[in-house]
Amino acid sequence: MARLADATPVILPTLISDNFLLDPELLESNITEKSRLLILCSPSNPTGSVYPKKLIEKIAEIVAKHPRLLVLSDEIYEHIIYAPATHTSFASLPGMWERTLTVNGFSKAFAMTGWRLGYIAGPKNFIAACNKIQSQSTSGASSIAQKAGVAALGLGYAGGEVVSTMVKAFRESQDFLVKNFGELEGVKISEPQGAFYLFIDFSSYYGIEVEGFGKIENSESLCRYLLDKGQVALVPGDAFGDDSCIRISYAASLTTLQASFERIKKALISLRPAVPV
C-alpha cells in the first residue's frame, strides 16, 4: 500500500525476546526528514503483542519531535485482550489526537469478517482526503453491513458479555497452545497478550532434508511440509517479514486446535532439529 502511494516503506525489525515490541531507540534512529507516517498495530497481527502504555508514551514523545510525522494506529483487536494487559489508544495521548489516524472495524471483536465494515477516525482534513479516494474505489459500506454494525454496537461497551465470553474462549485456547508448543523441542515462543495469533519460531527445523518432500529451507517450505504431512494450514512468517516464524491462528474451537496441535507435533517429531535451542 505504501508503494502504491509512491512511498518508501522502512521496516523496523522486532525480536521474539522482546515480545516483538518496537524499540523506541531503533525508531528514533530511523526517522528522517522524509519520514511521513508511522504504522503501529496493537494488539498485533501476527504476534499478539500489546504495547504497554509506558512504551506507547515513549513512542509518542519521539513522534512529537517530528512535526510532519503522522501515526496510523491499527486498533482492530482492541477488545481481544488478555489481563493484565490493557489497550491504550494512541490518539488519547497528549498532543497525539491531531497527529493520529485510528483505524478500526467490526471484523475481529464482533466476528464479522465477511461484512467488510471498518472505519477511520482522525482530524477532518485528513479524513476528507481519505474520502476522495475511498468514494472512488468502494463507494461505501452497504446498508446491510451498517445495520449489522449498529446491532453489534448495541451489545454494549467492548461487545458486552457476548465478546467477553468469546475472549475467554480465546484465552483458554491460547493457554493450551502456549503450554504445549512450549514443551516441543527446538521451539521459541512469546506469550501473546491480545488478538488470536501465535507467532512461533520454528527455525531450528530449517535445513532438514525430508525423504519424499525435499529440504525444509524456510517458513514457506515448513508450512508446506506441515500441510502435506499433518494437513494443517499455517501462514509462513516471511509474509510478515520474519522468516524464522510461523503464524498460527487460534480462532477455532479448542477441539479443532487440540487435534491440529497433535498433527503438528507428530509431523515435527519425525524431524530432528538442525541446531539445539
PDB file of N, CA and C in Angstrom, residues 130-230:
ATOM      1  N   CYS A 130      -9.044  11.193   2.694  1.00  0.00           N
ATOM      2  CA  CYS A 130      -9.329   9.753   2.593  1.00  0.00           C
ATOM      3  C   CYS A 130     -10.622   9.508   1.824  1.00  0.00           C
ATOM      4  N   ASN A 131     -11.612  10.326   2.089  1.00  0.00           N
ATOM      5  CA  ASN A 131     -12.925  10.179   1.429  1.00  0.00           C
ATOM      6  C   ASN A 131     -12.817  10.301  -0.085  1.00  0.00           C
ATOM      7  N   LYS A 132     -11.936  11.165  -0.558  1.00  0.00           N
ATOM      8  CA  LYS A 132     -11.788  11.368  -2.005  1.00  0.00           C
ATOM      9  C   LYS A 132     -11.375  10.079  -2.700  1.00  0.00           C
ATOM     10  N   ILE A 133     -10.478   9.323  -2.051  1.00  0.00           N
ATOM     11  CA  ILE A 133     -10.009   8.068  -2.641  1.00  0.00           C
ATOM     12  C   ILE A 133     -11.021   6.952  -2.405  1.00  0.00           C
ATOM     13  N   GLN A 134     -11.501   6.850  -1.166  1.00  0.00           N
ATOM     14  CA  GLN A 134     -12.420   5.757  -0.810  1.00  0.00           C
ATOM     15  C   GLN A 134     -13.718   5.810  -1.616  1.00  0.00           C
ATOM     16  N   SER A 135     -14.233   7.004  -1.838  1.00  0.00           N
ATOM     17  CA  SER A 135     -15.514   7.121  -2.549  1.00  0.00           C
ATOM     18  C   SER A 135     -15.406   6.699  -4.006  1.00  0.00           C
ATOM     19  N   GLN A 136     -14.182   6.717  -4.551  1.00  0.00           N
ATOM     20  CA  GLN A 136     -13.984   6.314  -5.943  1.00  0.00           C
ATOM     21  C   GLN A 136     -13.538   4.854  -6.078  1.00  0.00           C
ATOM     22  N   SER A 137     -13.363   4.165  -4.947  1.00  0.00           N
ATOM     23  CA  SER A 137     -12.911   2.775  -5.007  1.00  0.00           C
ATOM     24  C   SER A 137     -13.985   1.801  -4.527  1.00  0.00           C
ATOM     25  N   THR A 138     -14.576   2.061  -3.379  1.00  0.00           N
ATOM     26  CA  THR A 138     -15.607   1.143  -2.862  1.00  0.00           C
ATOM     27  C   THR A 138     -16.967   1.817  -2.696  1.00  0.00           C
ATOM     28  N   SER A 139     -17.035   3.099  -2.961  1.00  0.00           N
ATOM     29  CA  SER A 139     -18.263   3.901  -2.776  1.00  0.00           C
ATOM     30  C   SER A 139     -18.632   4.018  -1.308  1.00  0.00           C
ATOM     31  N   GLY A 140     -18.924   2.887  -0.652  1.00  0.00           N
ATOM     32  CA  GLY A 140     -19.290   2.948   0.759  1.00  0.00           C
ATOM     33  C   GLY A 140     -19.717   1.586   1.256  1.00  0.00           C
ATOM     34  N   ALA A 141     -19.831   1.474   2.571  1.00  0.00           N
ATOM     35  CA  ALA A 141     -20.285   0.209   3.172  1.00  0.00           C
ATOM     36  C   ALA A 141     -21.766   0.008   2.858  1.00  0.00           C
ATOM     37  N   SER A 142     -22.164  -1.227   2.593  1.00  0.00           N
ATOM     38  CA  SER A 142     -23.564  -1.496   2.265  1.00  0.00           C
ATOM     39  C   SER A 142     -24.457  -1.208   3.472  1.00  0.00           C
ATOM     40  N   SER A 143     -25.696  -0.889   3.202  1.00  0.00           N
ATOM     41  CA  SER A 143     -26.645  -0.581   4.278  1.00  0.00           C
ATOM     42  C   SER A 143     -26.871  -1.795   5.181  1.00  0.00           C
ATOM     43  N   ILE A 144     -26.769  -2.997   4.594  1.00  0.00           N
ATOM     44  CA  ILE A 144     -26.949  -4.224   5.370  1.00  0.00           C
ATOM     45  C   ILE A 144     -25.824  -4.370   6.398  1.00  0.00           C
ATOM     46  N   ALA A 145     -24.583  -4.135   5.947  1.00  0.00           N
ATOM     47  CA  ALA A 145     -23.437  -4.219   6.862  1.00  0.00           C
ATOM     48  C   ALA A 145     -23.535  -3.154   7.951  1.00  0.00           C
ATOM     49  N   GLN A 146     -24.003  -1.972   7.575  1.00  0.00           N
ATOM     50  CA  GLN A 146     -24.136  -0.899   8.558  1.00  0.00           C
ATOM     51  C   GLN A 146     -25.176  -1.256   9.628  1.00  0.00           C
ATOM     52  N   LYS A 147     -26.270  -1.873   9.220  1.00  0.00           N
ATOM     53  CA  LYS A 147     -27.289  -2.308  10.184  1.00  0.00           C
ATOM     54  C   LYS A 147     -26.713  -3.348  11.140  1.00  0.00           C
ATOM     55  N   ALA A 148     -25.919  -4.255  10.592  1.00  0.00           N
ATOM     56  CA  ALA A 148     -25.276  -5.276  11.423  1.00  0.00           C
ATOM     57  C   ALA A 148     -24.311  -4.620  12.409  1.00  0.00           C
ATOM     58  N   GLY A 149     -23.606  -3.595  11.956  1.00  0.00           N
ATOM     59  CA  GLY A 149     -22.688  -2.865  12.827  1.00  0.00           C
ATOM     60  C   GLY A 149     -23.414  -2.176  13.970  1.00  0.00           C
ATOM     61  N   VAL A 150     -24.561  -1.589  13.664  1.00  0.00           N
ATOM     62  CA  VAL A 150     -25.375  -0.950  14.708  1.00  0.00           C
ATOM     63  C   VAL A 150     -25.805  -1.980  15.750  1.00  0.00           C
ATOM     64  N   ALA A 151     -26.195  -3.175  15.277  1.00  0.00           N
ATOM     65  CA  ALA A 151     -26.583  -4.254  16.189  1.00  0.00           C
ATOM     66  C   ALA A 151     -25.408  -4.662  17.082  1.00  0.00           C
ATOM     67  N   ALA A 152     -24.215  -4.719  16.492  1.00  0.00           N
ATOM     68  CA  ALA A 152     -23.019  -5.081  17.267  1.00  0.00           C
ATOM     69  C   ALA A 152     -22.729  -4.043  18.342  1.00  0.00           C
ATOM     70  N   LEU A 153     -22.831  -2.764  17.974  1.00  0.00           N
ATOM     71  CA  LEU A 153     -22.589  -1.699  18.950  1.00  0.00           C
ATOM     72  C   LEU A 153     -23.629  -1.725  20.067  1.00  0.00           C
ATOM     73  N   GLY A 154     -24.798  -2.245  19.759  1.00  0.00           N
ATOM     74  CA  GLY A 154     -25.861  -2.348  20.754  1.00  0.00           C
ATOM     75  C   GLY A 154     -25.603  -3.393  21.830  1.00  0.00           C
ATOM     76  N   LEU A 155     -24.566  -4.191  21.639  1.00  0.00           N
ATOM     77  CA  LEU A 155     -24.213  -5.203  22.643  1.00  0.00           C
ATOM     78  C   LEU A 155     -23.633  -4.585  23.901  1.00  0.00           C
ATOM     79  N   GLY A 156     -23.230  -3.314  23.806  1.00  0.00           N
ATOM     80  CA  GLY A 156     -22.659  -2.633  24.961  1.00  0.00           C
ATOM     81  C   GLY A 156     -21.179  -2.382  24.783  1.00  0.00           C
ATOM     82  N   TYR A 157     -20.564  -1.744  25.782  1.00  0.00           N
ATOM     83  CA  TYR A 157     -19.151  -1.401  25.685  1.00  0.00           C
ATOM     84  C   TYR A 157     -18.310  -2.656  25.482  1.00  0.00           C
ATOM     85  N   ALA A 158     -17.409  -2.578  24.517  1.00  0.00           N
ATOM     86  CA  ALA A 158     -16.491  -3.683  24.193  1.00  0.00           C
ATOM     87  C   ALA A 158     -17.235  -4.967  23.836  1.00  0.00           C
ATOM     88  N   GLY A 159     -18.480  -4.834  23.378  1.00  0.00           N
ATOM     89  CA  GLY A 159     -19.230  -6.014  22.956  1.00  0.00           C
ATOM     90  C   GLY A 159     -19.954  -6.736  24.064  1.00  0.00           C
ATOM     91  N   GLY A 160     -19.857  -6.180  25.277  1.00  0.00           N
ATOM     92  CA  GLY A 160     -20.603  -6.756  26.401  1.00  0.00           C
ATOM     93  C   GLY A 160     -20.236  -8.204  26.690  1.00  0.00           C
ATOM     94  N   GLU A 161     -21.207  -8.925  27.204  1.00  0.00           N
ATOM     95  CA  GLU A 161     -20.980 -10.307  27.635  1.00  0.00           C
ATOM     96  C   GLU A 161     -20.656 -11.239  26.468  1.00  0.00           C
ATOM     97  N   VAL A 162     -21.227 -10.942  25.298  1.00  0.00           N
ATOM     98  CA  VAL A 162     -21.011 -11.799  24.129  1.00  0.00           C
ATOM     99  C   VAL A 162     -19.519 -11.848  23.761  1.00  0.00           C
ATOM    100  N   VAL A 163     -18.901 -10.669  23.643  1.00  0.00           N
ATOM    101  CA  VAL A 163     -17.491 -10.600  23.285  1.00  0.00           C
ATOM    102  C   VAL A 163     -16.620 -11.089  24.445  1.00  0.00           C
ATOM    103  N   SER A 164     -17.019 -10.787  25.667  1.00  0.00           N
ATOM    104  CA  SER A 164     -16.273 -11.254  26.844  1.00  0.00           C
ATOM    105  C   SER A 164     -16.191 -12.775  26.873  1.00  0.00           C
ATOM    106  N   THR A 165     -17.294 -13.431  26.545  1.00  0.00           N
ATOM    107  CA  THR A 165     -17.321 -14.902  26.502  1.00  0.00           C
ATOM    108  C   THR A 165     -16.399 -15.424  25.411  1.00  0.00           C
ATOM    109  N   MET A 166     -16.391 -14.748  24.266  1.00  0.00           N
ATOM    110  CA  MET A 166     -15.519 -15.144  23.155  1.00  0.00           C
ATOM    111  C   MET A 166     -14.047 -14.992  23.537  1.00  0.00           C
ATOM    112  N   VAL A 167     -13.722 -13.889  24.209  1.00  0.00           N
ATOM    113  CA  VAL A 167     -12.339 -13.636  24.613  1.00  0.00           C
ATOM    114  C   VAL A 167     -11.875 -14.677  25.634  1.00  0.00           C
ATOM    115  N   LYS A 168     -12.756 -15.084  26.519  1.00  0.00           N
ATOM    116  CA  LYS A 168     -12.420 -16.131  27.492  1.00  0.00           C
ATOM    117  C   LYS A 168     -12.092 -17.441  26.772  1.00  0.00           C
ATOM    118  N   ALA A 169     -12.844 -17.742  25.723  1.00  0.00           N
ATOM    119  CA  ALA A 169     -12.593 -18.959  24.944  1.00  0.00           C
ATOM    120  C   ALA A 169     -11.244 -18.853  24.226  1.00  0.00           C
ATOM    121  N   PHE A 170     -10.942 -17.664  23.684  1.00  0.00           N
ATOM    122  CA  PHE A 170      -9.637 -17.445  23.048  1.00  0.00           C
ATOM    123  C   PHE A 170      -8.512 -17.660  24.058  1.00  0.00           C
ATOM    124  N   ARG A 171      -8.696 -17.150  25.263  1.00  0.00           N
ATOM    125  CA  ARG A 171      -7.665 -17.274  26.294  1.00  0.00           C
ATOM    126  C   ARG A 171      -7.416 -18.748  26.643  1.00  0.00           C
ATOM    127  N   GLU A 172      -8.486 -19.500  26.726  1.00  0.00           N
ATOM    128  CA  GLU A 172      -8.362 -20.930  27.012  1.00  0.00           C
ATOM    129  C   GLU A 172      -7.574 -21.631  25.904  1.00  0.00           C
ATOM    130  N   SER A 173      -7.879 -21.267  24.659  1.00  0.00           N
ATOM    131  CA  SER A 173      -7.178 -21.850  23.519  1.00  0.00           C
ATOM    132  C   SER A 173      -5.708 -21.446  23.523  1.00  0.00           C
ATOM    133  N   GLN A 174      -5.465 -20.163  23.818  1.00  0.00           N
ATOM    134  CA  GLN A 174      -4.092 -19.665  23.867  1.00  0.00           C
ATOM    135  C   GLN A 174      -3.280 -20.386  24.937  1.00  0.00           C
ATOM    136  N   ASP A 175      -3.857 -20.538  26.123  1.00  0.00           N
ATOM    137  CA  ASP A 175      -3.156 -21.214  27.221  1.00  0.00           C
ATOM    138  C   ASP A 175      -2.766 -22.634  26.829  1.00  0.00           C
ATOM    139  N   PHE A 176      -3.683 -23.328  26.161  1.00  0.00           N
ATOM    140  CA  PHE A 176      -3.405 -24.699  25.723  1.00  0.00           C
ATOM    141  C   PHE A 176      -2.237 -24.732  24.741  1.00  0.00           C
ATOM    142  N   LEU A 177      -2.281 -23.843  23.737  1.00  0.00           N
ATOM    143  CA  LEU A 177      -1.261 -23.858  22.694  1.00  0.00           C
ATOM    144  C   LEU A 177       0.101 -23.397  23.209  1.00  0.00           C
ATOM    145  N   VAL A 178       0.122 -22.342  24.015  1.00  0.00           N
ATOM    146  CA  VAL A 178       1.390 -21.836  24.553  1.00  0.00           C
ATOM    147  C   VAL A 178       2.071 -22.913  25.395  1.00  0.00           C
ATOM    148  N   LYS A 179       1.304 -23.572  26.238  1.00  0.00           N
ATOM    149  CA  LYS A 179       1.854 -24.629  27.094  1.00  0.00           C
ATOM    150  C   LYS A 179       2.418 -25.776  26.255  1.00  0.00           C
ATOM    151  N   ASN A 180       1.642 -26.245  25.304  1.00  0.00           N
ATOM    152  CA  ASN A 180       2.034 -27.432  24.548  1.00  0.00           C
ATOM    153  C   ASN A 180       3.135 -27.154  23.526  1.00  0.00           C
ATOM    154  N   PHE A 181       3.046 -26.026  22.818  1.00  0.00           N
ATOM    155  CA  PHE A 181       4.131 -25.705  21.888  1.00  0.00           C
ATOM    156  C   PHE A 181       5.416 -25.400  22.647  1.00  0.00           C
ATOM    157  N   GLY A 182       5.273 -24.815  23.837  1.00  0.00           N
ATOM    158  CA  GLY A 182       6.442 -24.504  24.649  1.00  0.00           C
ATOM    159  C   GLY A 182       7.199 -25.735  25.104  1.00  0.00           C
ATOM    160  N   GLU A 183       6.539 -26.889  25.090  1.00  0.00           N
ATOM    161  CA  GLU A 183       7.172 -28.141  25.509  1.00  0.00           C
ATOM    162  C   GLU A 183       7.842 -28.876  24.354  1.00  0.00           C
ATOM    163  N   LEU A 184       7.648 -28.392  23.125  1.00  0.00           N
ATOM    164  CA  LEU A 184       8.256 -29.039  21.968  1.00  0.00           C
ATOM    165  C   LEU A 184       9.729 -28.655  21.842  1.00  0.00           C
ATOM    166  N   GLU A 185      10.535 -29.600  21.403  1.00  0.00           N
ATOM    167  CA  GLU A 185      11.961 -29.358  21.238  1.00  0.00           C
ATOM    168  C   GLU A 185      12.211 -28.400  20.074  1.00  0.00           C
ATOM    169  N   GLY A 186      13.107 -27.448  20.298  1.00  0.00           N
ATOM    170  CA  GLY A 186      13.520 -26.555  19.226  1.00  0.00           C
ATOM    171  C   GLY A 186      12.540 -25.455  18.872  1.00  0.00           C
ATOM    172  N   VAL A 187      11.630 -25.132  19.801  1.00  0.00           N
ATOM    173  CA  VAL A 187      10.604 -24.120  19.522  1.00  0.00           C
ATOM    174  C   VAL A 187      10.782 -22.927  20.458  1.00  0.00           C
ATOM    175  N   LYS A 188      10.726 -21.716  19.900  1.00  0.00           N
ATOM    176  CA  LYS A 188      10.748 -20.493  20.707  1.00  0.00           C
ATOM    177  C   LYS A 188       9.385 -19.819  20.586  1.00  0.00           C
ATOM    178  N   ILE A 189       8.876 -19.339  21.720  1.00  0.00           N
ATOM    179  CA  ILE A 189       7.529 -18.775  21.707  1.00  0.00           C
ATOM    180  C   ILE A 189       7.434 -17.613  22.685  1.00  0.00           C
ATOM    181  N   SER A 190       6.694 -16.583  22.315  1.00  0.00           N
ATOM    182  CA  SER A 190       6.375 -15.492  23.248  1.00  0.00           C
ATOM    183  C   SER A 190       4.869 -15.535  23.477  1.00  0.00           C
ATOM    184  N   GLU A 191       4.471 -15.295  24.711  1.00  0.00           N
ATOM    185  CA  GLU A 191       3.049 -15.410  25.033  1.00  0.00           C
ATOM    186  C   GLU A 191       2.301 -14.148  24.606  1.00  0.00           C
ATOM    187  N   PRO A 192       1.327 -14.281  23.706  1.00  0.00           N
ATOM    188  CA  PRO A 192       0.583 -13.106  23.244  1.00  0.00           C
ATOM    189  C   PRO A 192      -0.313 -12.527  24.331  1.00  0.00           C
ATOM    190  N   GLN A 193      -0.558 -11.236  24.237  1.00  0.00           N
ATOM    191  CA  GLN A 193      -1.418 -10.555  25.214  1.00  0.00           C
ATOM    192  C   GLN A 193      -2.716 -10.066  24.595  1.00  0.00           C
ATOM    193  N   GLY A 194      -2.848 -10.279  23.289  1.00  0.00           N
ATOM    194  CA  GLY A 194      -4.066  -9.851  22.612  1.00  0.00           C
ATOM    195  C   GLY A 194      -4.207 -10.565  21.279  1.00  0.00           C
ATOM    196  N   ALA A 195      -5.294 -10.248  20.558  1.00  0.00           N
ATOM    197  CA  ALA A 195      -5.609 -10.877  19.259  1.00  0.00           C
ATOM    198  C   ALA A 195      -5.773 -12.386  19.439  1.00  0.00           C
ATOM    199  N   PHE A 196      -5.650 -13.152  18.341  1.00  0.00           N
ATOM    200  CA  PHE A 196      -5.806 -14.609  18.464  1.00  0.00           C
ATOM    201  C   PHE A 196      -4.783 -15.338  17.581  1.00  0.00           C
ATOM    202  N   TYR A 197      -3.523 -14.905  17.735  1.00  0.00           N
ATOM    203  CA  TYR A 197      -2.441 -15.497  16.959  1.00  0.00           C
ATOM    204  C   TYR A 197      -1.249 -15.860  17.849  1.00  0.00           C
ATOM    205  N   LEU A 198      -0.538 -16.897  17.429  1.00  0.00           N
ATOM    206  CA  LEU A 198       0.787 -17.193  17.957  1.00  0.00           C
ATOM    207  C   LEU A 198       1.766 -17.013  16.813  1.00  0.00           C
ATOM    208  N   PHE A 199       2.904 -16.405  17.090  1.00  0.00           N
ATOM    209  CA  PHE A 199       3.957 -16.241  16.090  1.00  0.00           C
ATOM    210  C   PHE A 199       5.168 -16.972  16.642  1.00  0.00           C
ATOM    211  N   ILE A 200       5.355 -18.208  16.199  1.00  0.00           N
ATOM    212  CA  ILE A 200       6.294 -19.137  16.818  1.00  0.00           C
ATOM    213  C   ILE A 200       7.539 -19.341  15.954  1.00  0.00           C
ATOM    214  N   ASP A 201       8.695 -19.333  16.601  1.00  0.00           N
ATOM    215  CA  ASP A 201       9.971 -19.528  15.913  1.00  0.00           C
ATOM    216  C   ASP A 201      10.249 -21.030  15.785  1.00  0.00           C
ATOM    217  N   PHE A 202      10.171 -21.523  14.547  1.00  0.00           N
ATOM    218  CA  PHE A 202      10.453 -22.924  14.246  1.00  0.00           C
ATOM    219  C   PHE A 202      11.752 -23.074  13.461  1.00  0.00           C
ATOM    220  N   SER A 203      12.598 -22.047  13.475  1.00  0.00           N
ATOM    221  CA  SER A 203      13.755 -22.024  12.583  1.00  0.00           C
ATOM    222  C   SER A 203      14.772 -23.134  12.872  1.00  0.00           C
ATOM    223  N   SER A 204      14.707 -23.755  14.061  1.00  0.00           N
ATOM    224  CA  SER A 204      15.634 -24.848  14.364  1.00  0.00           C
ATOM    225  C   SER A 204      15.360 -26.078  13.488  1.00  0.00           C
ATOM    226  N   TYR A 205      14.196 -26.086  12.818  1.00  0.00           N
ATOM    227  CA  TYR A 205      13.845 -27.209  11.932  1.00  0.00           C
ATOM    228  C   TYR A 205      14.276 -26.952  10.487  1.00  0.00           C
ATOM    229  N   TYR A 206      14.804 -25.744  10.217  1.00  0.00           N
ATOM    230  CA  TYR A 206      15.250 -25.441   8.859  1.00  0.00           C
ATOM    231  C   TYR A 206      16.556 -26.192   8.568  1.00  0.00           C
ATOM    232  N   GLY A 207      16.723 -26.526   7.319  1.00  0.00           N
ATOM    233  CA  GLY A 207      17.935 -27.213   6.896  1.00  0.00           C
ATOM    234  C   GLY A 207      17.815 -28.723   6.888  1.00  0.00           C
ATOM    235  N   ILE A 208      16.653 -29.239   7.286  1.00  0.00           N
ATOM    236  CA  ILE A 208      16.457 -30.684   7.359  1.00  0.00           C
ATOM    237  C   ILE A 208      15.936 -31.217   6.021  1.00  0.00           C
ATOM    238  N   GLU A 209      16.530 -32.289   5.570  1.00  0.00           N
ATOM    239  CA  GLU A 209      16.096 -32.952   4.330  1.00  0.00           C
ATOM    240  C   GLU A 209      15.064 -34.017   4.686  1.00  0.00           C
ATOM    241  N   VAL A 210      13.907 -33.950   4.035  1.00  0.00           N
ATOM    242  CA  VAL A 210      12.822 -34.892   4.324  1.00  0.00           C
ATOM    243  C   VAL A 210      12.601 -35.789   3.114  1.00  0.00           C
ATOM    244  N   GLU A 211      12.679 -37.078   3.343  1.00  0.00           N
ATOM    245  CA  GLU A 211      12.500 -38.029   2.257  1.00  0.00           C
ATOM    246  C   GLU A 211      11.094 -37.909   1.653  1.00  0.00           C
ATOM    247  N   GLY A 212      11.038 -37.794   0.359  1.00  0.00           N
ATOM    248  CA  GLY A 212       9.757 -37.694  -0.329  1.00  0.00           C
ATOM    249  C   GLY A 212       9.178 -36.290  -0.357  1.00  0.00           C
ATOM    250  N   PHE A 213       9.846 -35.352   0.332  1.00  0.00           N
ATOM    251  CA  PHE A 213       9.363 -33.961   0.362  1.00  0.00           C
ATOM    252  C   PHE A 213      10.421 -33.008  -0.157  1.00  0.00           C
ATOM    253  N   GLY A 214      11.621 -33.169   0.350  1.00  0.00           N
ATOM    254  CA  GLY A 214      12.685 -32.250  -0.013  1.00  0.00           C
ATOM    255  C   GLY A 214      13.230 -31.551   1.219  1.00  0.00           C
ATOM    256  N   LYS A 215      13.972 -30.483   0.997  1.00  0.00           N
ATOM    257  CA  LYS A 215      14.619 -29.770   2.091  1.00  0.00           C
ATOM    258  C   LYS A 215      13.714 -28.688   2.664  1.00  0.00           C
ATOM    259  N   ILE A 216      13.633 -28.654   3.984  1.00  0.00           N
ATOM    260  CA  ILE A 216      12.905 -27.571   4.655  1.00  0.00           C
ATOM    261  C   ILE A 216      13.881 -26.416   4.796  1.00  0.00           C
ATOM    262  N   GLU A 217      13.668 -25.380   4.006  1.00  0.00           N
ATOM    263  CA  GLU A 217      14.629 -24.269   3.928  1.00  0.00           C
ATOM    264  C   GLU A 217      14.169 -23.020   4.664  1.00  0.00           C
ATOM    265  N   ASN A 218      12.872 -22.847   4.821  1.00  0.00           N
ATOM    266  CA  ASN A 218      12.358 -21.592   5.375  1.00  0.00           C
ATOM    267  C   ASN A 218      10.936 -21.797   5.885  1.00  0.00           C
ATOM    268  N   SER A 219      10.284 -20.697   6.276  1.00  0.00           N
ATOM    269  CA  SER A 219       8.930 -20.792   6.835  1.00  0.00           C
ATOM    270  C   SER A 219       7.923 -21.290   5.806  1.00  0.00           C
ATOM    271  N   GLU A 220       8.132 -20.910   4.551  1.00  0.00           N
ATOM    272  CA  GLU A 220       7.200 -21.335   3.497  1.00  0.00           C
ATOM    273  C   GLU A 220       7.272 -22.844   3.279  1.00  0.00           C
ATOM    274  N   SER A 221       8.489 -23.393   3.228  1.00  0.00           N
ATOM    275  CA  SER A 221       8.618 -24.834   2.998  1.00  0.00           C
ATOM    276  C   SER A 221       8.199 -25.640   4.225  1.00  0.00           C
ATOM    277  N   LEU A 222       8.408 -25.092   5.436  1.00  0.00           N
ATOM    278  CA  LEU A 222       7.945 -25.792   6.636  1.00  0.00           C
ATOM    279  C   LEU A 222       6.421 -25.816   6.681  1.00  0.00           C
ATOM    280  N   CYS A 223       5.785 -24.728   6.273  1.00  0.00           N
ATOM    281  CA  CYS A 223       4.320 -24.696   6.219  1.00  0.00           C
ATOM    282  C   CYS A 223       3.793 -25.695   5.195  1.00  0.00           C
ATOM    283  N   ARG A 224       4.484 -25.794   4.059  1.00  0.00           N
ATOM    284  CA  ARG A 224       4.075 -26.779   3.051  1.00  0.00           C
ATOM    285  C   ARG A 224       4.228 -28.194   3.587  1.00  0.00           C
ATOM    286  N   TYR A 225       5.315 -28.427   4.325  1.00  0.00           N
ATOM    287  CA  TYR A 225       5.550 -29.747   4.917  1.00  0.00           C
ATOM    288  C   TYR A 225       4.447 -30.090   5.924  1.00  0.00           C
ATOM    289  N   LEU A 226       4.091 -29.126   6.791  1.00  0.00           N
ATOM    290  CA  LEU A 226       3.055 -29.376   7.798  1.00  0.00           C
ATOM    291  C   LEU A 226       1.677 -29.551   7.151  1.00  0.00           C
ATOM    292  N   LEU A 227       1.465 -28.880   6.025  1.00  0.00           N
ATOM    293  CA  LEU A 227       0.220 -29.060   5.281  1.00  0.00           C
ATOM    294  C   LEU A 227       0.179 -30.449   4.643  1.00  0.00           C
ATOM    295  N   ASP A 228       1.319 -30.836   4.090  1.00  0.00           N
ATOM    296  CA  ASP A 228       1.417 -32.134   3.416  1.00  0.00           C
ATOM    297  C   ASP A 228       1.390 -33.289   4.423  1.00  0.00           C
ATOM    298  N   LYS A 229       2.159 -33.165   5.479  1.00  0.00           N
ATOM    299  CA  LYS A 229       2.324 -34.251   6.446  1.00  0.00           C
ATOM    300  C   LYS A 229       1.205 -34.269   7.494  1.00  0.00           C
ATOM    301  N   GLY A 230       0.840 -33.078   7.973  1.00  0.00           N
ATOM    302  CA  GLY A 230      -0.142 -33.011   9.055  1.00  0.00           C
ATOM    303  C   GLY A 230      -1.512 -32.516   8.642  1.00  0.00           C
TER     304      GLY A 230
END
